[in-house]
Amino acid sequence: MSSESDTAEKMTAALRKAGIRVTRQRIALLGVLAEATDHPDAVELHERAKTVEPSVSLATVYRTLSVLEEQGVVHRHSFEGGGARFETTHEEHHDHILDVDTGEVIEFQSDKIEQLQDEIARELGYEVVHHRLELYCRKKT
Amino acid sequence: MSSESDTAEKMTAALRKAGIRVTRQRIALLGVLAEATDHPDAVELHERAKTVEPSVSLATVYRTLSVLEEQGVVHRHSFEGGGARFETTHEEHHDHILDVDTGEVIEFQSDKIEQLQDEIARELGYEVVHHRLELYCRKKT
DNA sequence: AATGAATATGAGAACTATTCACAACTGTAA
DNA sequence: TTACAGTTGTGAATAGTTCTCATATTCATT
């Protein structure tokens, strides 16, 4: 199991390797991303980053998130309602259950579904580049 | 197999039954929705509706689409990139493949995937209210 | 056909999430 | 330490959608 600082360092290394500058603002954002266990949006990440590096602007948060997404170190999700939400890619691939009452996000993973997706695409002459699977659920009574 | 006017009439009936007024603008929109075989967005639906009823405004298109969604006669999709796109609910439930190169939308249906989704949710103490499954694909070479 | 009351409409302002333009600043390789 | 390309904050701009409000329309009742 890797620590938050491990995760942040790995992301930093990925940036350096790609010739992308590691600025104070980016360090702050990488830090909050690494320690986030939820799926925060850009405004929330901005709030958190400001406690570390008060100068960070929201525009920079957005710009940096796009850079990080391009570098493959964060994933952007667009769940129903509200803006995009982010998480680091240091975990295994997974999809999401959204609790429609509480807004809670639960991660799950199903090889079978992934396989079926590939099969369906293949039969239609396609290959899956990426997918989006979200289950909007309610707690069973 | 039902005709476009059947579909439009069913939608009209649903509105009447719910005590919702059937206006010229709504008739125009229901018409274009019924005959659409693609997945148009609000602006596109507005264009099409204007050819039938020139007075329709974009605001009314949006308002009516929300009403129709509440009444369960249209589905709203938020595919990656761009705004919401709509289709009538007169077909069987299905999910979508999006061709990442051409933007083409292909419909597919998989009972197995649906079952697996229910299973996964159930194991975690949830029941699926609705889901979103989109495969972003590229044509196989 | 006329009435009336609630509902729907068009126009444009407002709003939300995000990106852009640009002048000033800063990380990094030399 | 310098040089310069990449990055930043600010505020303006954009896209998609919803809201406000005065006017117009639908439709059940007469």
GROMACS .gro file of N, CA and C in nm, chain A residues 32-124:
model
  279
   32VAL      N    1  -0.297   1.770  -0.266
   32VAL     CA    2  -0.437   1.751  -0.226
   32VAL      C    3  -0.501   1.638  -0.305
   33LEU      N    4  -0.460   1.621  -0.430
   33LEU     CA    5  -0.513   1.509  -0.508
   33LEU      C    6  -0.470   1.377  -0.446
   34ALA      N    7  -0.345   1.371  -0.405
   34ALA     CA    8  -0.290   1.246  -0.350
   34ALA      C    9  -0.359   1.207  -0.220
   35GLU      N   10  -0.395   1.306  -0.141
   35GLU     CA   11  -0.454   1.270  -0.012
   35GLU      C   12  -0.607   1.264  -0.015
   36ALA      N   13  -0.666   1.299  -0.129
   36ALA     CA   14  -0.813   1.294  -0.139
   36ALA      C   15  -0.859   1.149  -0.147
   37THR      N   16  -0.959   1.115  -0.067
   37THR     CA   17  -1.017   0.981  -0.075
   37THR      C   18  -1.156   0.989  -0.137
   38ASP      N   19  -1.202   1.111  -0.161
   38ASP     CA   20  -1.332   1.129  -0.224
   38ASP      C   21  -1.312   1.164  -0.373
   39HIS      N   22  -1.411   1.225  -0.434
   39HIS     CA   23  -1.403   1.261  -0.575
   39HIS      C   24  -1.437   1.409  -0.589
   40PRO      N   25  -1.341   1.496  -0.552
   40PRO     CA   26  -1.370   1.640  -0.545
   40PRO      C   27  -1.378   1.705  -0.683
   41ASP      N   28  -1.450   1.816  -0.689
   41ASP     CA   29  -1.454   1.892  -0.813
   41ASP      C   30  -1.346   2.001  -0.810
   42ALA      N   31  -1.338   2.078  -0.918
   42ALA     CA   32  -1.230   2.177  -0.931
   42ALA      C   33  -1.236   2.282  -0.820
   43VAL      N   34  -1.355   2.327  -0.786
   43VAL     CA   35  -1.369   2.430  -0.683
   43VAL      C   36  -1.321   2.377  -0.548
   44GLU      N   37  -1.361   2.254  -0.518
   44GLU     CA   38  -1.320   2.191  -0.393
   44GLU      C   39  -1.168   2.173  -0.389
   45LEU      N   40  -1.110   2.129  -0.498
   45LEU     CA   41  -0.964   2.112  -0.505
   45LEU      C   42  -0.895   2.246  -0.489
   46HIS      N   43  -0.956   2.350  -0.544
   46HIS     CA   44  -0.901   2.485  -0.531
   46HIS      C   45  -0.899   2.525  -0.384
   47GLU      N   46  -1.011   2.504  -0.314
   47GLU     CA   47  -1.017   2.534  -0.171
   47GLU      C   48  -0.904   2.466  -0.095
   48ARG      N   49  -0.893   2.337  -0.121
   48ARG     CA   50  -0.793   2.259  -0.047
   48ARG      C   51  -0.652   2.304  -0.083
   49ALA      N   52  -0.628   2.330  -0.209
   49ALA     CA   53  -0.493   2.369  -0.252
   49ALA      C   54  -0.454   2.504  -0.192
   50LYS      N   55  -0.553   2.592  -0.177
   50LYS     CA   56  -0.524   2.725  -0.122
   50LYS      C   57  -0.473   2.720   0.022
   51THR      N   58  -0.512   2.616   0.095
   51THR     CA   59  -0.464   2.605   0.233
   51THR      C   60  -0.315   2.571   0.236
   52VAL      N   61  -0.265   2.518   0.127
   52VAL     CA   62  -0.123   2.482   0.117
   52VAL      C   63  -0.046   2.594   0.048
   53GLU      N   64  -0.104   2.647  -0.057
   53GLU     CA   65  -0.038   2.747  -0.140
   53GLU      C   66  -0.143   2.853  -0.177
   54PRO      N   67  -0.157   2.956  -0.093
   54PRO     CA   68  -0.267   3.052  -0.107
   54PRO      C   69  -0.275   3.121  -0.242
   55SER      N   70  -0.167   3.122  -0.316
   55SER     CA   71  -0.168   3.197  -0.443
   55SER      C   72  -0.238   3.123  -0.557
   56VAL      N   73  -0.267   2.994  -0.541
   56VAL     CA   74  -0.324   2.919  -0.655
   56VAL      C   75  -0.456   2.978  -0.699
   57SER      N   76  -0.471   2.996  -0.827
   57SER     CA   77  -0.599   3.044  -0.880
   57SER      C   78  -0.680   2.928  -0.934
   58LEU      N   79  -0.810   2.953  -0.946
   58LEU     CA   80  -0.897   2.849  -0.997
   58LEU      C   81  -0.860   2.812  -1.141
   59ALA      N   82  -0.822   2.913  -1.218
   59ALA     CA   83  -0.782   2.886  -1.358
   59ALA      C   84  -0.666   2.789  -1.363
   60THR      N   85  -0.572   2.809  -1.272
   60THR     CA   86  -0.456   2.719  -1.269
   60THR      C   87  -0.497   2.578  -1.227
   61VAL      N   88  -0.592   2.569  -1.137
   61VAL     CA   89  -0.641   2.437  -1.098
   61VAL      C   90  -0.697   2.367  -1.221
   62TYR      N   91  -0.781   2.437  -1.296
   62TYR     CA   92  -0.837   2.378  -1.418
   62TYR      C   93  -0.728   2.342  -1.518
   63ARG      N   94  -0.636   2.436  -1.539
   63ARG     CA   95  -0.528   2.410  -1.636
   63ARG      C   96  -0.446   2.290  -1.594
   64THR      N   97  -0.411   2.287  -1.466
   64THR     CA   98  -0.327   2.178  -1.419
   64THR      C   99  -0.400   2.045  -1.426
   65LEU      N  100  -0.528   2.046  -1.393
   65LEU     CA  101  -0.604   1.921  -1.401
   65LEU      C  102  -0.605   1.868  -1.544
   66SER      N  103  -0.614   1.959  -1.639
   66SER     CA  104  -0.611   1.915  -1.780
   66SER      C  105  -0.476   1.856  -1.815
   67VAL      N  106  -0.370   1.921  -1.767
   67VAL     CA  107  -0.235   1.869  -1.791
   67VAL      C  108  -0.221   1.730  -1.729
   68LEU      N  109  -0.265   1.719  -1.605
   68LEU     CA  110  -0.253   1.591  -1.535
   68LEU      C  111  -0.335   1.482  -1.603
   69GLU      N  112  -0.448   1.522  -1.657
   69GLU     CA  113  -0.531   1.425  -1.728
   69GLU      C  114  -0.458   1.378  -1.855
   70GLU      N  115  -0.402   1.473  -1.928
   70GLU     CA  116  -0.325   1.437  -2.048
   70GLU      C  117  -0.209   1.343  -2.015
   71GLN      N  118  -0.147   1.368  -1.900
   71GLN     CA  119  -0.034   1.285  -1.859
   71GLN      C  120  -0.080   1.152  -1.800
   72GLY      N  121  -0.210   1.138  -1.788
   72GLY     CA  122  -0.264   1.011  -1.740
   72GLY      C  123  -0.252   0.991  -1.591
   73VAL      N  124  -0.234   1.096  -1.514
   73VAL     CA  125  -0.223   1.076  -1.369
   73VAL      C  126  -0.352   1.108  -1.294
   74VAL      N  127  -0.447   1.174  -1.360
   74VAL     CA  128  -0.580   1.187  -1.299
   74VAL      C  129  -0.688   1.149  -1.399
   75HIS      N  130  -0.800   1.108  -1.345
   75HIS     CA  131  -0.919   1.082  -1.426
   75HIS      C  132  -1.023   1.189  -1.397
   76ARG      N  133  -1.090   1.229  -1.502
   76ARG     CA  134  -1.198   1.326  -1.490
   76ARG      C  135  -1.331   1.252  -1.506
   77HIS      N  136  -1.421   1.273  -1.412
   77HIS     CA  137  -1.554   1.211  -1.424
   77HIS      C  138  -1.660   1.318  -1.435
   78SER      N  139  -1.760   1.292  -1.517
   78SER     CA  140  -1.873   1.385  -1.526
   78SER      C  141  -2.000   1.315  -1.483
   79PHE      N  142  -2.017   1.305  -1.354
   79PHE     CA  143  -2.138   1.241  -1.304
   79PHE      C  144  -2.256   1.335  -1.326
   80GLU      N  145  -2.375   1.280  -1.313
   80GLU     CA  146  -2.495   1.363  -1.333
   80GLU      C  147  -2.502   1.477  -1.232
   81GLY      N  148  -2.535   1.596  -1.281
   81GLY     CA  149  -2.552   1.709  -1.190
   81GLY      C  150  -2.420   1.767  -1.147
   82GLY      N  151  -2.400   1.897  -1.168
   82GLY     CA  152  -2.276   1.961  -1.126
   82GLY      C  153  -2.162   1.935  -1.222
   83GLY      N  154  -2.046   1.983  -1.186
   83GLY     CA  155  -1.932   1.980  -1.276
   83GLY      C  156  -1.849   1.855  -1.266
   84ALA      N  157  -1.733   1.858  -1.333
   84ALA     CA  158  -1.644   1.743  -1.338
   84ALA      C  159  -1.581   1.717  -1.202
   85ARG      N  160  -1.554   1.592  -1.175
   85ARG     CA  161  -1.489   1.553  -1.050
   85ARG      C  162  -1.368   1.468  -1.082
   86PHE      N  163  -1.269   1.471  -0.994
   86PHE     CA  164  -1.139   1.414  -1.027
   86PHE      C  165  -1.090   1.315  -0.924
   87GLU      N  166  -1.004   1.223  -0.971
   87GLU     CA  167  -0.936   1.133  -0.879
   87GLU      C  168  -0.804   1.090  -0.945
   88THR      N  169  -0.709   1.053  -0.862
   88THR     CA  170  -0.581   1.009  -0.917
   88THR      C  171  -0.599   0.871  -0.980
   89THR      N  172  -0.506   0.837  -1.066
   89THR     CA  173  -0.515   0.708  -1.136
   89THR      C  174  -0.427   0.603  -1.071
   90HIS      N  175  -0.385   0.626  -0.946
   90HIS     CA  176  -0.292   0.529  -0.887
   90HIS      C  177  -0.360   0.400  -0.843
   91GLU      N  178  -0.494   0.399  -0.845
   91GLU     CA  179  -0.565   0.275  -0.814
   91GLU      C  180  -0.595   0.197  -0.942
   92GLU      N  181  -0.644   0.075  -0.922
   92GLU     CA  182  -0.690  -0.006  -1.034
   92GLU      C  183  -0.808   0.064  -1.102
   93HIS      N  184  -0.830   0.028  -1.227
   93HIS     CA  185  -0.948   0.081  -1.295
   93HIS      C  186  -1.074   0.037  -1.221
   94HIS      N  187  -1.170   0.126  -1.213
   94HIS     CA  188  -1.296   0.090  -1.151
   94HIS      C  189  -1.407   0.180  -1.205
   95ASP      N  190  -1.530   0.138  -1.182
   95ASP     CA  191  -1.645   0.221  -1.219
   95ASP      C  192  -1.712   0.269  -1.091
   96HIS      N  193  -1.824   0.338  -1.103
   96HIS     CA  194  -1.882   0.402  -0.985
   96HIS      C  195  -2.030   0.376  -0.965
   97ILE      N  196  -2.066   0.361  -0.839
   97ILE     CA  197  -2.205   0.365  -0.796
   97ILE      C  198  -2.227   0.501  -0.733
   98LEU      N  199  -2.333   0.569  -0.772
   98LEU     CA  200  -2.367   0.698  -0.712
   98LEU      C  201  -2.494   0.681  -0.631
   99ASP      N  202  -2.488   0.710  -0.504
   99ASP     CA  203  -2.608   0.705  -0.421
   99ASP      C  204  -2.692   0.829  -0.453
  100VAL      N  205  -2.809   0.806  -0.512
  100VAL     CA  206  -2.891   0.919  -0.558
  100VAL      C  207  -2.948   1.000  -0.441
  101ASP      N  208  -2.952   0.942  -0.322
  101ASP     CA  209  -3.005   1.015  -0.206
  101ASP      C  210  -2.897   1.095  -0.135
  102THR      N  211  -2.782   1.034  -0.117
  102THR     CA  212  -2.677   1.098  -0.037
  102THR      C  213  -2.568   1.162  -0.122
  103GLY      N  214  -2.558   1.123  -0.247
  103GLY     CA  215  -2.450   1.173  -0.332
  103GLY      C  216  -2.320   1.097  -0.314
  104GLU      N  217  -2.321   1.002  -0.224
  104GLU     CA  218  -2.201   0.922  -0.198
  104GLU      C  219  -2.154   0.849  -0.324
  105VAL      N  220  -2.024   0.832  -0.336
  105VAL     CA  221  -1.967   0.762  -0.450
  105VAL      C  222  -1.898   0.635  -0.403
  106ILE      N  223  -1.937   0.522  -0.459
  106ILE     CA  224  -1.876   0.394  -0.423
  106ILE      C  225  -1.808   0.337  -0.548
  107GLU      N  226  -1.690   0.284  -0.530
  107GLU     CA  227  -1.618   0.229  -0.644
  107GLU      C  228  -1.643   0.080  -0.654
  108PHE      N  229  -1.648   0.029  -0.775
  108PHE     CA  230  -1.657  -0.115  -0.793
  108PHE      C  231  -1.584  -0.154  -0.919
  109GLN      N  232  -1.568  -0.282  -0.933
  109GLN     CA  233  -1.488  -0.330  -1.045
  109GLN      C  234  -1.546  -0.461  -1.090
  110SER      N  235  -1.565  -0.479  -1.219
  110SER     CA  236  -1.621  -0.605  -1.270
  110SER      C  237  -1.554  -0.644  -1.401
  111ASP      N  238  -1.469  -0.745  -1.393
  111ASP     CA  239  -1.402  -0.795  -1.513
  111ASP      C  240  -1.503  -0.847  -1.614
  112LYS      N  241  -1.609  -0.909  -1.561
  112LYS     CA  242  -1.710  -0.967  -1.651
  112LYS      C  243  -1.774  -0.859  -1.737
  113ILE      N  244  -1.809  -0.748  -1.673
  113ILE     CA  245  -1.871  -0.640  -1.751
  113ILE      C  246  -1.773  -0.586  -1.853
  114GLU      N  247  -1.649  -0.570  -1.812
  114GLU     CA  248  -1.547  -0.519  -1.906
  114GLU      C  249  -1.537  -0.610  -2.029
  115GLN      N  250  -1.535  -0.741  -2.001
  115GLN     CA  251  -1.525  -0.838  -2.110
  115GLN      C  252  -1.642  -0.827  -2.204
  116LEU      N  253  -1.762  -0.818  -2.143
  116LEU     CA  254  -1.884  -0.810  -2.224
  116LEU      C  255  -1.882  -0.684  -2.311
  117GLN      N  256  -1.833  -0.576  -2.255
  117GLN     CA  257  -1.824  -0.452  -2.332
  117GLN      C  258  -1.736  -0.472  -2.455
  118ASP      N  259  -1.620  -0.534  -2.433
  118ASP     CA  260  -1.527  -0.557  -2.544
  118ASP      C  261  -1.592  -0.645  -2.651
  119GLU      N  262  -1.662  -0.748  -2.602
  119GLU     CA  263  -1.729  -0.840  -2.695
  119GLU      C  264  -1.831  -0.768  -2.782
  120ILE      N  265  -1.914  -0.688  -2.715
  120ILE     CA  266  -2.019  -0.616  -2.786
  120ILE      C  267  -1.959  -0.524  -2.891
  121ALA      N  268  -1.858  -0.450  -2.851
  121ALA     CA  269  -1.793  -0.358  -2.944
  121ALA      C  270  -1.733  -0.436  -3.060
  122ARG      N  271  -1.665  -0.544  -3.030
  122ARG     CA  272  -1.599  -0.623  -3.134
  122ARG      C  273  -1.700  -0.673  -3.237
  123GLU      N  274  -1.814  -0.723  -3.187
  123GLU     CA  275  -1.917  -0.774  -3.278
  123GLU      C  276  -1.969  -0.667  -3.373
  124LEU      N  277  -1.959  -0.543  -3.329
  124LEU     CA  278  -2.009  -0.434  -3.414
  124LEU      C  279  -1.896  -0.369  -3.493
   0.00000   0.00000   0.00000
